[in-house]
């Protein structure tokens, strides 16, 4: 790979990472909706750089608690060129207002502080590149158990 092509490719990798989080969110987002929106963009990024000769290796996407009113999104992806050199594609969003999130999603982010989804290369066209966060699955299971174990008179059940 010619040096000028390699420099151009790395510069393009950095530029696309900068613009990754633009226009990503709508109000009332759940963690699933975030994954649904982010996954195709990550997949496109992987495909774009593999078409240019880089080999995707690994990565992660995170939703992070920032403060009482904000959260932040971040990703890191690692590619290797044909000479064995590693290239990192990464970015963090600006702080996002917690009001963009559905209440349960915000509660989960506050409780776990960081939710990390490993990014795997899709094996087929319909594959989701974002994999499940084990900590998130355990948290949801524990929350579900709390609801099941709660006495019936403490649950907020609407009477018909």
mmCIF file of N, CA, C and O in Angstrom, residues 155-160:
data_model
loop_
_atom_site.group_PDB
_atom_site.id
_atom_site.type_symbol
_atom_site.label_atom_id
_atom_site.label_comp_id
_atom_site.label_asym_id
_atom_site.label_seq_id
_atom_site.Cartn_x
_atom_site.Cartn_y
_atom_site.Cartn_z
ATOM 1 N N UNK A 155 -46.842 -3.951 44.722
ATOM 2 C CA UNK A 155 -46.746 -3.657 43.296
ATOM 3 C C UNK A 155 -47.772 -2.616 42.893
ATOM 4 O O UNK A 155 -48.876 -2.585 43.422
ATOM 5 N N UNK A 156 -47.436 -1.778 41.963
ATOM 6 C CA UNK A 156 -48.363 -0.770 41.451
ATOM 7 C C UNK A 156 -49.214 -1.392 40.355
ATOM 8 O O UNK A 156 -48.951 -1.250 39.182
ATOM 9 N N UNK A 157 -50.222 -2.088 40.750
ATOM 10 C CA UNK A 157 -51.126 -2.714 39.786
ATOM 11 C C UNK A 157 -52.379 -1.866 39.675
ATOM 12 O O UNK A 157 -52.976 -1.488 40.682
ATOM 13 N N UNK A 158 -52.778 -1.587 38.458
ATOM 14 C CA UNK A 158 -54.004 -0.836 38.250
ATOM 15 C C UNK A 158 -55.192 -1.761 38.420
ATOM 16 O O UNK A 158 -55.199 -2.880 37.951
ATOM 17 N N UNK A 159 -56.198 -1.263 39.125
ATOM 18 C CA UNK A 159 -57.420 -2.056 39.312
ATOM 19 C C UNK A 159 -58.385 -1.717 38.198
ATOM 20 O O UNK A 159 -58.535 -0.570 37.821
ATOM 21 N N UNK A 160 -59.029 -2.746 37.686
ATOM 22 C CA UNK A 160 -59.989 -2.531 36.599
ATOM 23 C C UNK A 160 -61.370 -2.408 37.161
ATOM 24 O O UNK A 160 -61.748 -2.977 38.116
#
